[in-house]
Each structure stands twice: as C-alpha cells, then as structure tokens.
Coordinates of C-alpha atoms (C1' of nucleotides) in Angstrom, one line a residue:
Chain A
X64 CA 114.2 118.5 87.7
X65 CA 115.3 115.5 85.8
X66 CA 118.4 115.2 87.5
X67 CA 119.2 111.6 87.6
X68 CA 117.0 109.9 84.9
X69 CA 116.6 106.9 87.1
X70 CA 114.1 104.6 85.7
X71 CA 111.1 105.7 87.7
X72 CA 107.4 104.6 87.2
X73 CA 106.0 107.5 85.3
X74 CA 102.4 106.8 86.1
X75 CA 103.2 107.0 89.8
X76 CA 105.2 110.2 89.3
X77 CA 102.3 111.6 87.4
X78 CA 99.8 110.6 90.2
X79 CA 101.7 112.4 92.8
X80 CA 102.3 115.3 90.7
X81 CA 98.6 115.6 90.3
X82 CA 98.2 115.4 94.1
X83 CA 100.5 118.3 94.4
X84 CA 98.1 120.5 92.7
X85 CA 95.8 120.2 95.8
X86 CA 96.9 123.0 98.3
X87 CA 95.3 125.1 100.8
X88 CA 94.3 127.8 98.3
X89 CA 92.9 125.3 95.9
X90 CA 91.5 122.3 97.3
X91 CA 89.1 121.2 94.6
X92 CA 90.0 120.2 90.9
X93 CA 88.1 119.1 88.0
X94 CA 89.5 116.7 85.3
X95 CA 89.9 119.2 82.6
X96 CA 91.5 122.1 84.5
X97 CA 93.9 119.9 86.2
X98 CA 95.0 118.3 82.9
X99 CA 95.7 121.8 81.7
X100 CA 97.4 122.9 84.6
X101 CA 99.8 119.9 84.6
X102 CA 100.1 119.6 80.7
X103 CA 98.7 116.0 80.8
X104 CA 96.2 114.5 78.5
X105 CA 92.6 114.7 79.5
X106 CA 92.2 111.0 79.3
X107 CA 95.3 110.5 81.3
X108 CA 94.2 112.7 84.0
X109 CA 90.9 111.3 84.1
X110 CA 92.0 107.9 84.6
X111 CA 94.6 108.8 87.0
X112 CA 92.1 110.6 89.2
X113 CA 89.7 107.8 88.8
X114 CA 92.3 105.4 90.1
X115 CA 93.2 107.7 92.9
X116 CA 89.6 108.0 94.0
X117 CA 89.0 104.4 93.9
X118 CA 92.0 104.1 96.4
X119 CA 90.5 106.7 98.7
X120 CA 93.4 109.0 98.0
X121 CA 91.0 111.4 96.3
X122 CA 87.3 111.8 96.8
X123 CA 84.6 113.5 94.7
X124 CA 82.6 116.5 95.9
X125 CA 79.0 117.3 95.2
X126 CA 80.3 119.3 92.2
X127 CA 81.9 116.5 90.8
X128 CA 85.3 117.9 91.7
X129 CA 88.0 116.0 93.3
X130 CA 89.2 116.6 97.0
X131 CA 92.1 115.0 98.9
X132 CA 90.8 111.9 100.5
X133 CA 90.8 110.1 103.8
X134 CA 93.5 107.6 102.7
X135 CA 96.0 110.5 102.9
X136 CA 94.9 111.5 106.3
X137 CA 95.4 107.9 107.2
X138 CA 98.9 107.6 105.8
X139 CA 100.0 111.1 106.8
X140 CA 99.2 110.0 110.5
X141 CA 101.6 107.2 110.2
X142 CA 104.6 109.0 109.1
X143 CA 107.0 108.0 111.8
X144 CA 109.6 110.7 111.6
X145 CA 108.8 113.7 113.5
X146 CA 105.7 112.0 115.1
X147 CA 107.4 112.0 118.6
X148 CA 108.2 115.5 118.2
X149 CA 104.7 116.5 117.4
X150 CA 103.2 114.6 120.2
X151 CA 105.4 115.9 122.8
X152 CA 105.5 119.6 121.5
X153 CA 101.6 120.1 121.8
X154 CA 101.2 120.6 125.5
X155 CA 104.3 123.0 125.8
X156 CA 103.2 125.0 122.7
X157 CA 99.8 125.5 124.3
X158 CA 101.3 126.7 127.4
X159 CA 103.4 129.3 125.6
X160 CA 100.3 130.5 123.8
X161 CA 98.4 130.7 127.0
X162 CA 101.1 132.9 128.5
X163 CA 102.1 135.1 125.6
X164 CA 98.6 135.1 123.8
X165 CA 100.3 135.0 120.4
X166 CA 100.5 132.2 117.9
X167 CA 103.2 129.5 118.4
X168 CA 104.9 127.5 115.9
X169 CA 107.1 124.3 116.1
X170 CA 109.2 123.3 113.2
X171 CA 112.3 121.5 111.9
X172 CA 114.5 121.7 108.9
X173 CA 113.8 119.5 106.1
X174 CA 115.5 120.0 102.7
X175 CA 116.9 123.3 103.7
X176 CA 113.3 124.5 104.4
X177 CA 111.4 125.1 107.5
X178 CA 108.8 122.3 107.8
X179 CA 106.0 123.3 110.4
X180 CA 105.1 120.2 112.5
X181 CA 102.8 122.0 115.0
X182 CA 101.2 125.0 116.2
X183 CA 98.9 126.6 118.6
X184 CA 96.9 129.6 117.3
X185 CA 96.7 132.9 119.2
X186 CA 93.4 133.4 120.9
X187 CA 93.3 136.8 119.5
X188 CA 91.5 137.8 116.3
X189 CA 94.5 139.2 114.4
X190 CA 96.8 136.4 114.2
X191 CA 99.2 134.5 111.8
X192 CA 98.1 131.2 110.3
X193 CA 100.5 128.6 108.9
X194 CA 99.6 125.4 107.5
X195 CA 100.9 122.4 109.5
X196 CA 103.0 120.4 107.1
X197 CA 104.0 123.2 104.8
X198 CA 107.3 124.5 104.0
X199 CA 108.7 128.0 104.3
X200 CA 111.9 129.7 103.4
X201 CA 114.4 129.3 106.1
X202 CA 116.5 132.4 105.7
X203 CA 113.7 134.9 106.3
X204 CA 111.9 133.3 109.3
X205 CA 112.9 133.1 112.9
X206 CA 112.4 129.4 113.1
X207 CA 114.5 129.0 109.9
X208 CA 117.2 131.3 111.1
X209 CA 117.7 129.4 114.5
X210 CA 117.7 126.0 112.6
X211 CA 120.3 127.3 110.2
X212 CA 122.5 128.9 112.8
X213 CA 123.0 125.6 114.6
X214 CA 123.5 123.6 111.4
X215 CA 126.8 121.6 111.3
X216 CA 129.3 123.9 109.6
X217 CA 129.6 121.9 106.2
X218 CA 125.7 121.7 105.8
X219 CA 125.4 125.4 106.5
X220 CA 128.2 126.1 104.0
X221 CA 126.4 124.2 101.4
X222 CA 123.0 125.9 102.2
X223 CA 124.7 129.4 101.9
X224 CA 126.3 128.5 98.6
X225 CA 123.3 127.2 96.9
X226 CA 120.3 129.2 98.3
X227 CA 118.9 131.9 96.5
X228 CA 118.3 134.9 98.9
X229 CA 115.1 136.6 97.4
X230 CA 113.5 139.5 99.1
X231 CA 110.1 139.0 100.5
X232 CA 110.1 142.5 102.2
X233 CA 112.4 145.4 102.4
X234 CA 113.9 143.8 105.5
X235 CA 114.7 140.5 104.2
X236 CA 118.4 139.5 104.4
X237 CA 119.6 139.1 100.8
X238 CA 123.2 139.2 101.4
X239 CA 125.1 136.1 102.3
X240 CA 127.6 137.9 104.4
X241 CA 125.0 139.8 106.4
X242 CA 123.1 136.4 106.8
X243 CA 126.2 134.7 108.1
X244 CA 126.6 137.5 110.7
X245 CA 123.1 137.2 111.7
X246 CA 123.4 133.5 112.3
X247 CA 126.6 134.0 114.4
X248 CA 124.7 136.5 116.4
X249 CA 121.8 133.9 116.9
X250 CA 124.3 131.3 118.1
X251 CA 125.5 133.4 120.9
X252 CA 122.3 134.9 122.1
X253 CA 120.4 131.6 121.5
X254 CA 117.3 133.2 119.9
X255 CA 116.4 134.7 116.4
X256 CA 114.1 137.6 115.6
X257 CA 112.2 138.1 112.4
X258 CA 111.7 141.7 112.0
X259 CA 109.2 141.8 109.1
X260 CA 111.7 139.8 106.9
X261 CA 109.1 137.4 105.5
X262 CA 105.9 139.6 105.7
X263 CA 105.4 143.2 106.5
X264 CA 103.8 143.6 109.8
X265 CA 104.8 140.2 111.2
X266 CA 107.3 139.8 113.8
X267 CA 108.6 136.6 115.1
X268 CA 110.9 135.4 117.9
X269 CA 112.4 131.7 117.8
X270 CA 114.7 129.6 120.0
X271 CA 116.1 126.3 119.6
X272 CA 115.0 122.9 121.0
X273 CA 117.9 120.5 121.8
X274 CA 118.1 116.7 121.9
X275 CA 120.1 115.1 124.8
X276 CA 123.4 115.1 122.6
X277 CA 123.1 118.8 122.6
X278 CA 122.1 119.1 118.9
X279 CA 119.6 121.5 117.8
X280 CA 116.7 119.4 116.2
X281 CA 113.8 121.9 116.1
X282 CA 112.7 125.2 117.0
X283 CA 109.8 127.1 118.7
X284 CA 108.6 130.4 117.5
X285 CA 106.1 133.0 118.7
X286 CA 104.6 135.2 116.0
X287 CA 102.4 138.4 116.2
X288 CA 101.6 141.6 114.4
X289 CA 104.1 144.4 114.8
X290 CA 101.3 146.6 116.3
X291 CA 101.4 144.1 119.4
X292 CA 104.9 142.8 119.3
X293 CA 107.0 145.1 121.6
X294 CA 110.6 144.6 121.9
X295 CA 110.8 145.5 125.5
X296 CA 108.8 142.1 126.2
X297 CA 111.6 140.0 124.6
X298 CA 113.3 139.0 127.9
X299 CA 109.9 137.8 129.2
X300 CA 109.2 136.0 125.9
X301 CA 112.5 134.4 126.0
X302 CA 112.1 133.0 129.5
X303 CA 108.7 131.7 128.5
X304 CA 109.7 130.0 125.3
X305 CA 112.8 128.5 127.0
X306 CA 110.5 126.9 129.7
X307 CA 108.5 125.4 126.8
X308 CA 111.7 124.2 125.0
X309 CA 112.9 122.6 128.1
X310 CA 109.6 120.7 128.6
X311 CA 109.9 119.3 125.1
X312 CA 113.6 118.4 125.6
X313 CA 112.6 116.5 128.8
X314 CA 110.5 114.0 126.6
X315 CA 112.6 113.3 123.6
X316 CA 115.7 111.3 123.5
Chain B
X56 CA 88.1 93.1 95.3
X57 CA 87.9 93.6 91.5
X58 CA 84.3 94.9 91.7
X59 CA 83.9 97.2 88.7
X60 CA 86.9 96.6 86.4
X61 CA 87.1 100.2 85.8
X62 CA 90.2 100.8 83.8
X63 CA 92.5 101.9 86.4
X64 CA 96.1 102.7 86.2
X65 CA 97.7 99.6 87.7
X66 CA 101.1 101.1 88.7
X67 CA 99.4 103.7 90.7
X68 CA 97.2 101.0 92.4
X69 CA 100.4 98.9 93.0
X70 CA 102.2 101.9 94.5
X71 CA 99.4 102.5 97.1
X72 CA 99.1 98.8 97.8
X73 CA 102.7 98.9 98.8
X74 CA 102.0 102.0 100.9
X75 CA 99.3 100.0 102.6
X76 CA 101.9 97.7 104.0
X77 CA 103.3 100.5 106.3
X78 CA 101.5 100.4 109.4
X79 CA 102.0 101.2 113.1
X80 CA 103.3 97.6 113.8
X81 CA 105.6 97.5 110.9
X82 CA 106.9 100.8 109.8
X83 CA 109.9 99.6 107.8
X84 CA 110.0 97.5 104.8
X85 CA 113.0 96.3 102.6
X86 CA 112.6 95.7 98.9
X87 CA 112.5 91.8 99.0
X88 CA 110.2 91.3 102.0
X89 CA 107.7 93.8 100.6
X90 CA 107.8 92.2 97.3
X91 CA 107.0 88.8 98.8
X92 CA 104.4 90.3 101.1
X93 CA 102.5 91.9 98.2
X94 CA 103.2 89.1 95.8
X95 CA 104.9 91.5 93.3
X96 CA 108.1 91.0 91.4
X97 CA 111.2 92.1 93.0
X98 CA 112.1 94.5 90.3
X99 CA 108.8 96.0 90.1
X100 CA 108.7 96.6 93.8
X101 CA 112.2 98.0 93.7
X102 CA 111.3 100.5 91.1
X103 CA 108.0 101.6 92.6
X104 CA 109.8 102.2 96.0
X105 CA 112.4 104.0 94.3
X106 CA 110.0 106.0 92.5
X107 CA 108.0 106.8 95.8
X108 CA 111.3 107.8 97.5
X109 CA 112.2 110.3 94.7
X110 CA 108.9 111.9 95.3
X111 CA 109.4 112.0 99.1
X112 CA 106.4 109.7 99.8
X113 CA 109.0 107.3 101.3
X114 CA 112.3 107.9 102.7
X115 CA 115.1 105.5 103.4
X116 CA 116.4 104.6 106.8
X117 CA 119.9 104.0 107.8
X118 CA 119.4 100.2 107.5
X119 CA 118.4 100.8 103.8
X120 CA 114.8 100.1 104.7
X121 CA 112.0 102.3 103.7
X122 CA 109.8 104.6 106.0
X123 CA 106.8 106.6 105.0
X124 CA 108.0 110.1 104.0
X125 CA 107.1 113.7 104.9
X126 CA 105.3 114.1 101.5
X127 CA 102.5 112.0 103.1
X128 CA 102.5 114.1 106.1
X129 CA 102.3 117.2 104.0
X130 CA 99.4 115.7 102.1
X131 CA 97.6 114.3 105.1
X132 CA 97.6 117.7 106.7
X133 CA 95.7 119.1 103.6
X134 CA 92.8 116.6 103.7
X135 CA 90.0 119.3 103.9
X136 CA 87.3 116.9 104.9
X137 CA 87.0 116.6 108.8
X138 CA 89.8 119.2 109.2
X139 CA 87.5 121.5 110.9
X140 CA 86.3 118.7 113.2
X141 CA 89.7 118.0 114.1
X142 CA 90.6 121.5 114.9
X143 CA 87.7 122.3 117.0
X144 CA 87.6 119.1 118.9
X145 CA 91.1 119.6 120.3
X146 CA 90.5 121.9 123.3
X147 CA 87.3 120.3 124.4
X148 CA 88.9 116.8 124.2
X149 CA 91.6 118.1 126.5
X150 CA 89.2 119.6 129.0
X151 CA 87.5 116.3 129.3
X152 CA 90.7 114.4 129.7
X153 CA 91.8 116.9 132.3
X154 CA 88.5 116.3 134.3
X155 CA 88.3 112.6 133.9
X156 CA 91.8 111.7 133.6
X157 CA 91.2 108.9 131.1
X158 CA 92.0 108.8 127.2
X159 CA 89.4 110.7 125.2
X160 CA 88.7 109.9 121.5
X161 CA 86.9 111.7 118.8
X162 CA 85.6 109.9 115.7
X163 CA 83.4 109.7 112.8
X164 CA 81.8 107.0 110.6
X165 CA 83.6 106.5 107.4
X166 CA 82.7 103.4 105.1
X167 CA 80.8 102.0 108.0
X168 CA 83.7 102.0 110.2
X169 CA 84.9 104.3 112.9
X170 CA 87.6 106.8 111.9
X171 CA 89.5 108.2 114.7
X172 CA 90.1 111.9 114.0
X173 CA 91.5 113.0 117.3
X174 CA 92.5 112.0 120.8
X175 CA 93.8 113.1 124.1
X176 CA 95.5 110.5 126.0
X177 CA 95.1 109.9 129.7
X178 CA 98.0 111.1 132.0
X179 CA 97.9 107.9 133.8
X180 CA 100.3 105.1 132.9
X181 CA 97.8 102.4 132.2
X182 CA 95.9 103.8 129.2
X183 CA 94.4 103.1 125.9
X184 CA 96.3 104.0 122.7
X185 CA 94.7 104.4 119.4
X186 CA 96.2 105.7 116.1
X187 CA 94.7 108.6 114.8
X188 CA 93.5 108.0 111.2
X189 CA 93.0 104.5 111.9
X190 CA 89.8 102.4 111.5
X191 CA 87.9 100.2 114.0
X192 CA 84.8 98.1 113.9
X193 CA 81.7 100.2 114.5
X194 CA 79.6 97.6 116.3
X195 CA 81.9 96.9 119.2
X196 CA 83.0 100.3 120.2
X197 CA 81.1 102.8 122.1
X198 CA 81.8 105.6 119.5
X199 CA 80.8 103.2 116.8
X200 CA 77.5 102.2 118.4
X201 CA 76.6 105.9 118.9
X202 CA 77.3 106.6 115.2
X203 CA 75.3 103.6 114.1
X204 CA 72.3 104.5 116.4
X205 CA 71.8 107.9 114.8
X206 CA 72.5 106.8 111.3
X207 CA 69.5 107.4 108.8
X208 CA 67.3 104.5 108.7
X209 CA 68.2 103.2 105.3
X210 CA 71.9 103.4 105.9
X211 CA 71.5 101.5 109.2
X212 CA 69.4 98.9 107.5
X213 CA 72.1 98.4 104.9
X214 CA 74.9 98.3 107.5
X215 CA 73.0 95.6 109.5
X216 CA 72.4 93.5 106.5
X217 CA 75.9 93.5 105.3
X218 CA 78.0 93.7 108.4
X219 CA 79.7 90.6 109.8
X220 CA 79.4 90.7 113.4
X221 CA 82.6 88.8 114.5
X222 CA 83.2 88.3 118.2
X223 CA 86.3 90.3 119.6
X224 CA 85.6 89.2 123.2
X225 CA 82.7 87.2 124.9
X226 CA 80.9 90.4 125.3
X227 CA 80.8 91.4 121.7
X228 CA 77.4 91.8 120.2
X229 CA 77.2 89.2 117.5
X230 CA 73.4 89.0 117.1
X231 CA 71.7 91.4 114.7
X232 CA 68.5 91.8 116.7
X233 CA 70.4 92.3 119.9
X234 CA 72.6 95.1 118.3
X235 CA 69.4 96.7 117.0
X236 CA 67.8 96.7 120.4
X237 CA 71.1 98.1 121.8
X238 CA 71.1 101.0 119.2
X239 CA 67.5 101.8 120.1
X240 CA 68.5 102.0 123.7
X241 CA 71.4 104.3 122.8
X242 CA 69.1 106.7 120.8
X243 CA 66.9 106.9 123.9
X244 CA 69.6 107.6 126.6
X245 CA 72.0 109.4 124.3
X246 CA 75.1 107.5 125.3
X247 CA 76.6 104.2 124.5
X248 CA 78.7 101.8 126.6
X249 CA 81.4 99.5 125.5
X250 CA 81.5 96.8 128.3
X251 CA 84.7 95.0 127.1
X252 CA 83.2 94.3 123.7
X253 CA 86.2 95.1 121.8
X254 CA 89.0 94.2 124.2
X255 CA 89.1 92.5 127.5
X256 CA 89.5 94.9 130.4
X257 CA 88.5 98.0 128.2
X258 CA 85.5 100.0 129.1
X259 CA 84.2 103.1 127.1
X260 CA 81.4 105.5 127.2
X261 CA 80.5 107.6 124.2
X262 CA 78.2 110.4 123.4
X263 CA 76.9 112.1 120.1
X264 CA 78.1 115.4 118.7
X265 CA 75.5 117.2 116.6
X266 CA 75.6 119.8 113.8
X267 CA 73.2 122.5 113.8
X268 CA 70.7 120.7 111.7
X269 CA 70.5 118.2 114.5
X270 CA 72.3 115.4 112.7
X271 CA 74.8 113.4 114.6
X272 CA 78.2 113.8 112.6
X273 CA 80.8 112.6 115.2
X274 CA 81.2 111.0 118.6
X275 CA 83.3 111.5 121.7
X276 CA 84.4 108.6 123.9
X277 CA 86.2 108.1 127.1
X278 CA 88.2 104.9 127.6
X279 CA 89.6 103.3 130.6
X280 CA 90.6 99.9 132.1
X281 CA 87.8 98.3 133.9
X282 CA 89.7 98.3 137.2
X283 CA 89.2 102.0 137.2
X284 CA 86.1 102.6 135.2
X285 CA 83.3 102.5 137.7
X286 CA 79.7 102.6 136.6
X287 CA 78.6 104.8 139.5
X288 CA 80.8 107.6 137.9
X289 CA 78.5 107.4 134.7
X290 CA 76.4 110.3 135.5
X291 CA 79.4 112.5 136.2
X292 CA 81.2 111.4 132.9
X293 CA 78.1 112.0 131.0
X294 CA 77.8 115.6 132.1
X295 CA 81.5 116.3 131.5
X296 CA 81.4 114.7 128.0
X297 CA 78.2 116.5 127.1
X298 CA 79.8 119.8 128.0
X299 CA 82.7 119.0 125.7
X300 CA 80.3 118.0 123.0
X301 CA 78.5 121.2 123.2
X302 CA 81.8 123.2 123.1
X303 CA 82.5 121.4 119.7
X304 CA 79.0 122.0 118.5
X305 CA 79.3 125.7 119.2
X306 CA 82.0 125.9 116.5
X307 CA 80.9 123.8 113.6
X308 CA 78.2 124.5 111.2
Chain C
dA192 C1' 139.7 82.0 104.0
dA193 C1' 136.2 80.3 101.2
dA194 C1' 131.7 79.2 100.3
dC195 C1' 127.3 80.7 101.0
dA196 C1' 122.9 83.1 101.8
dG197 C1' 120.6 87.3 102.0
dT198 C1' 120.3 91.8 100.5
dG199 C1' 119.7 95.7 96.8
dT200 C1' 120.5 96.8 91.8
dT201 C1' 120.7 96.5 86.7
dT202 C1' 120.0 94.4 82.3
dC203 C1' 117.2 93.3 78.2
dA204 C1' 113.8 91.2 75.3
dT205 C1' 108.9 90.9 75.5
dA206 C1' 104.1 91.8 76.0
dT207 C1' 101.2 94.5 78.5
dA208 C1' 99.0 98.4 79.7
dA209 C1' 99.2 103.5 79.3
dT210 C1' 98.5 106.9 75.9
dG211 C1' 96.0 110.6 73.1
dA212 C1' 92.9 112.0 69.3
dA213 C1' 88.6 111.9 68.4
dA214 C1' 83.7 111.0 69.4
dC215 C1' 79.9 111.0 72.7
dG216 C1' 76.8 112.4 76.2
dT217 C1' 75.5 115.8 79.7
dT218 C1' 75.0 120.1 81.7
dT219 C1' 75.9 125.0 81.9
dT220 C1' 76.2 129.4 79.7
dA221 C1' 75.5 132.8 75.9
Chain D
dT278 C1' 68.6 127.2 70.5
dA279 C1' 73.2 127.1 69.7
dA280 C1' 77.5 126.7 71.6
dA281 C1' 80.8 126.1 75.0
dA282 C1' 82.4 123.4 78.9
dC283 C1' 82.9 119.4 80.9
dG284 C1' 83.2 114.4 82.1
dT285 C1' 83.5 109.9 79.8
dT286 C1' 84.6 106.2 76.4
dT287 C1' 86.6 104.2 72.5
dC288 C1' 90.3 102.2 70.1
dA289 C1' 94.6 101.8 67.4
dT290 C1' 99.4 102.7 68.5
dT291 C1' 103.6 102.7 70.7
dA292 C1' 105.6 103.5 74.9
dT293 C1' 106.9 101.7 79.0
dA294 C1' 106.2 98.4 82.9
dT295 C1' 107.5 93.8 83.4
dG296 C1' 110.1 89.7 85.3
dA297 C1' 114.1 86.2 84.8
dA298 C1' 118.3 86.2 85.3
dA299 C1' 122.7 88.0 86.2
dC300 C1' 125.3 91.1 89.2
dA301 C1' 127.3 93.4 93.2
dC302 C1' 127.7 93.9 97.8
dT303 C1' 127.5 92.6 102.9
dG304 C1' 127.6 89.6 106.6
dT305 C1' 127.5 84.9 108.2
dT306 C1' 128.7 80.2 108.4
dT307 C1' 131.8 76.4 107.7

DNA sequence: AAACAGTGTTTCATATAATGAAACGTTTTA
DNA sequence: TAAAACGTTTCATTATATGAAACACTGTTT
C-alpha cells in the first residue's frame, strides 16, 4: 500500500478513497457509514463529501445520501486512452451479438487485469452482465487469457511470478505451469475458452484484436450460460468473432 | 465563485480544478504550464499531479505530460444518474441515424445547460461532432429549446431571468421575449428547430422524450449541415424521431 | 563546447488549513 | 417519551500543505 512514501497530498488521497466506496453494489453512502467504512473521522468525511458535492463530483439524493455526480461522467468521457478503441468496437460488437445472440465483451489489459471497455448485451433473458470500466482477474476469463497469451515474454513472466492464482470455481486454473501450457495453446489456436473458470455455469470464448504492427491490444469475447453454449458451435463462433475483430482492426492504427 | 464560503477542503478543490484543465482540445498538460494556467505554485501543482497519478486519476504520457487516467473512466461509468437513459437510448438513436443518415444526439438539462448523454454519428463525411458528457448553452440549441419549453413554469421563469443570451451567430435568439414566444411555439408543435443559431451552417431538429408521468426528461436531436438539411423533409424527420422517442419511453419508468 | 533556457524534482522553514472530540440539532426508531 | 442514529458545527491543536529557492536534467542556441 504505502510503497514509496512519496509526499502525496493526503486530502486528495482521502477524497478518492471515499469515491472508491461507490460501486455498482453500493451506490449510495451517508456520512457516518462511509466514515466508519473507511476509518476516517466523521467531521473529516463530512467535509470531504461536502467539498466533492460542491464540485459536482458527488450529488445528494432525496435521502440525504450521496451519489456519484455528473462531473465524473464528464471527466470519464474525456479519458483519451482507449477512447478510440471504444468508439470503433461498438458496431462490430453489435454485429456479433446480433448473429450469436449472446453477450459480447471487449476489453484490454490494464495493471494485469482485464478492463472492460465495451459490451453489447445478449437480447435473451438469461445473460451475463458486466460493468463497463470494471476490472476482472485475467487468468480465469477468456478475454484475460487471450491478452496474457500475447503479452511480451518478459511481462508475462513478471505476471506469472507475482499473480496469486485463486480458485473461483473448481475449474479455475490455479497452477502456474498449467496456465502457461494453456496460454501456449491459446497462442497457437488464436482463441481462448473459459469453461466455467470464473463462475459456475458461465462459458466464454475470446479472440485477439491486433493493431497494425501485429501486436494484440484488445480482445473480444462471447459469453453465455453453459446450458446454451455448445462446443459444436465453436467454429461458427470463431468465424463470426474473427470478422468483428477485423472490422475493429480496420479502423485502428 | 466564492458564494457560500462553506468550509471546503481546499486541496481537493484544487485537485479537481486541475482536472478541469483537461479538455478535448487540450488533453495533455505538463506541471509548469498547468501551474501557470491555474495560478498555483509549481510545487503545489507538482505534488497534486503526482498524487492524482498515484491514484490512477491521471497517467503520464511518453512526453512526461499528464493525461486523464482510467480511474476516471471507471468512476464515470458508475455514475448512476442518467445511466438508464444512456443505456436505453442507444439502439433508438442508432435506428434514427440509420434512417436519416445524420448525427443524432440525446441530452438532458443539467444546471440549465444541455448535457449530452449519448450520440450516434452520421455515417457521412461532413458531420457534427459533440463530446458526450459535455455541456452546451440551452437557448441556442434545438435540444436545449425543447427542454426549456417543457420546464416547470417557475424554473423556466428563473432561467429566463438569470440567463445571459449571448449571440453565437446572427440567428441566435438574444431577446427574452422572442425566446419566450419561440418556446411557446415549441410546446405546441412538439419539436424545436435550430436554424444556425449556435453555429453557422448547422441546422438541428429536436423532439421531447417523456417519462410515464408525462414529464419531459430528455430530448433527441438530428443535426446536419444546412447544405443537406432541407425543410421539406421535416415531416419525415419528425415521424422518425418520434418513433425513436417512443422506443426510449417504452423502457424508462 | 559552453552558456542558456526550459523542464521536472527536492528541500526546508513557516503559517495555513485539515483535524477530531465534543456538543448541538434533527429525524427515526424502540 | 426516551433513546438511538444521523448530519452539522465548533474550536483548540498540531499536522501538513505551502512556496521560494536550489537542484538536476534535457535540449537548444551561440
């Protein structure tokens, strides 16, 4: 946590630490509960929240609870990195979803995790739902395994050394050597499968997206419940996803 | 500026003031230039930027310049308010754009300005391009005029009293009474036109989106260059946009 | 090659501004 | 009706943000 002890502005750190408490699962916070949650003094928390509200970073609900505010929406839309990727992935993802009728995700690797940049949800009732902008473990998702597989050798080695391979389901790869072999296989076949490795009942298939220097910069996945997702369709899926990947590749540098 | 003199955390205010310097037009900032721009001390600016970087709010470029970071992308995607609107506007906007082949915008009123929540760009070369999450003056845009027209009486009165009607082009409505009459007309006909009132050569048509209590909560617009945008097509445009508005209305509460 | 200008970075004494315990109003719950 | 729960304000204290100046590094100019 306190790695470098650089001389940071503590108030600003606290402010963003407070903001981190706002998640999909808990979108509303009162002063007191947030102070307790983060271990800050009530007064401090109160003033920070107040400050953030006056900046439009937070806004108050009817219940006097705080919510993330539109300033963050504004700033979030200005983030330059990956913006192009998001923009040009939209239509191809939709085309894939239309053909396969399952949820399609688009992500990159950031800080050794999968960062979801875009998605198109399945039109069907039973579907996967991931939060855009959220992170997920790389080693147990199809997208993540694709991105890991095509990582430069040294970066992959670093990852494999430092990552903690916790089991999410009984199928999760928790052994470094097994993972290494899996990644080798993915490099050859140019797609990755996630056979309920992250979540029981959830199967995904992912393929790489290349830039024009031949580097893998992103990945597309299709996810569905194991009840629908039949392995005999894989060849079909692959060709549809490949088409989408190429459509994205045509637009990026 | 210093309206209430509430006791705010100044560091946090400064941090966000720095972030506000990052715009579409200027996405990169160095320490020194940003310090000068905001009138802060170089050391202070340096430390704030450093802090923000360590939080992932900013990230460094190759050139040692700072860019908005992925933390903001993450937070921006969690902003609950208007999220539903964004989600359900996507497909209808695309359908409109496909039929009309012009850029389609979707926005709400926030702090008396138009906040753009979503868009689908025209497939044609010559097109309007607005930044999602950005704000625009209400009184000289079609979306804005629709949203003003259906504002509760008191709120509209407040707006008309306080707004400064600056001319953007020769066509901008700069007279309060003229604007009031225009809004009256919009209420009746249920659509607004922007005849080069914001920008020369740019014409827009906008229509309201209602919630199920009959209140106007958002607006859809179609924008195109005056060279293409013919008034004889208006009836056609109206019916296409109306269809889109209804598709959105079907999904929101 | 030396001087210079333009950067980011670090230092350190100083004063400002963030801090927290406690008290104060409200509203909600028992 | 008491008590608990919550947001808000106060005020003395001390922690910490501050800024001028020096430093280090880079590329440009003379």
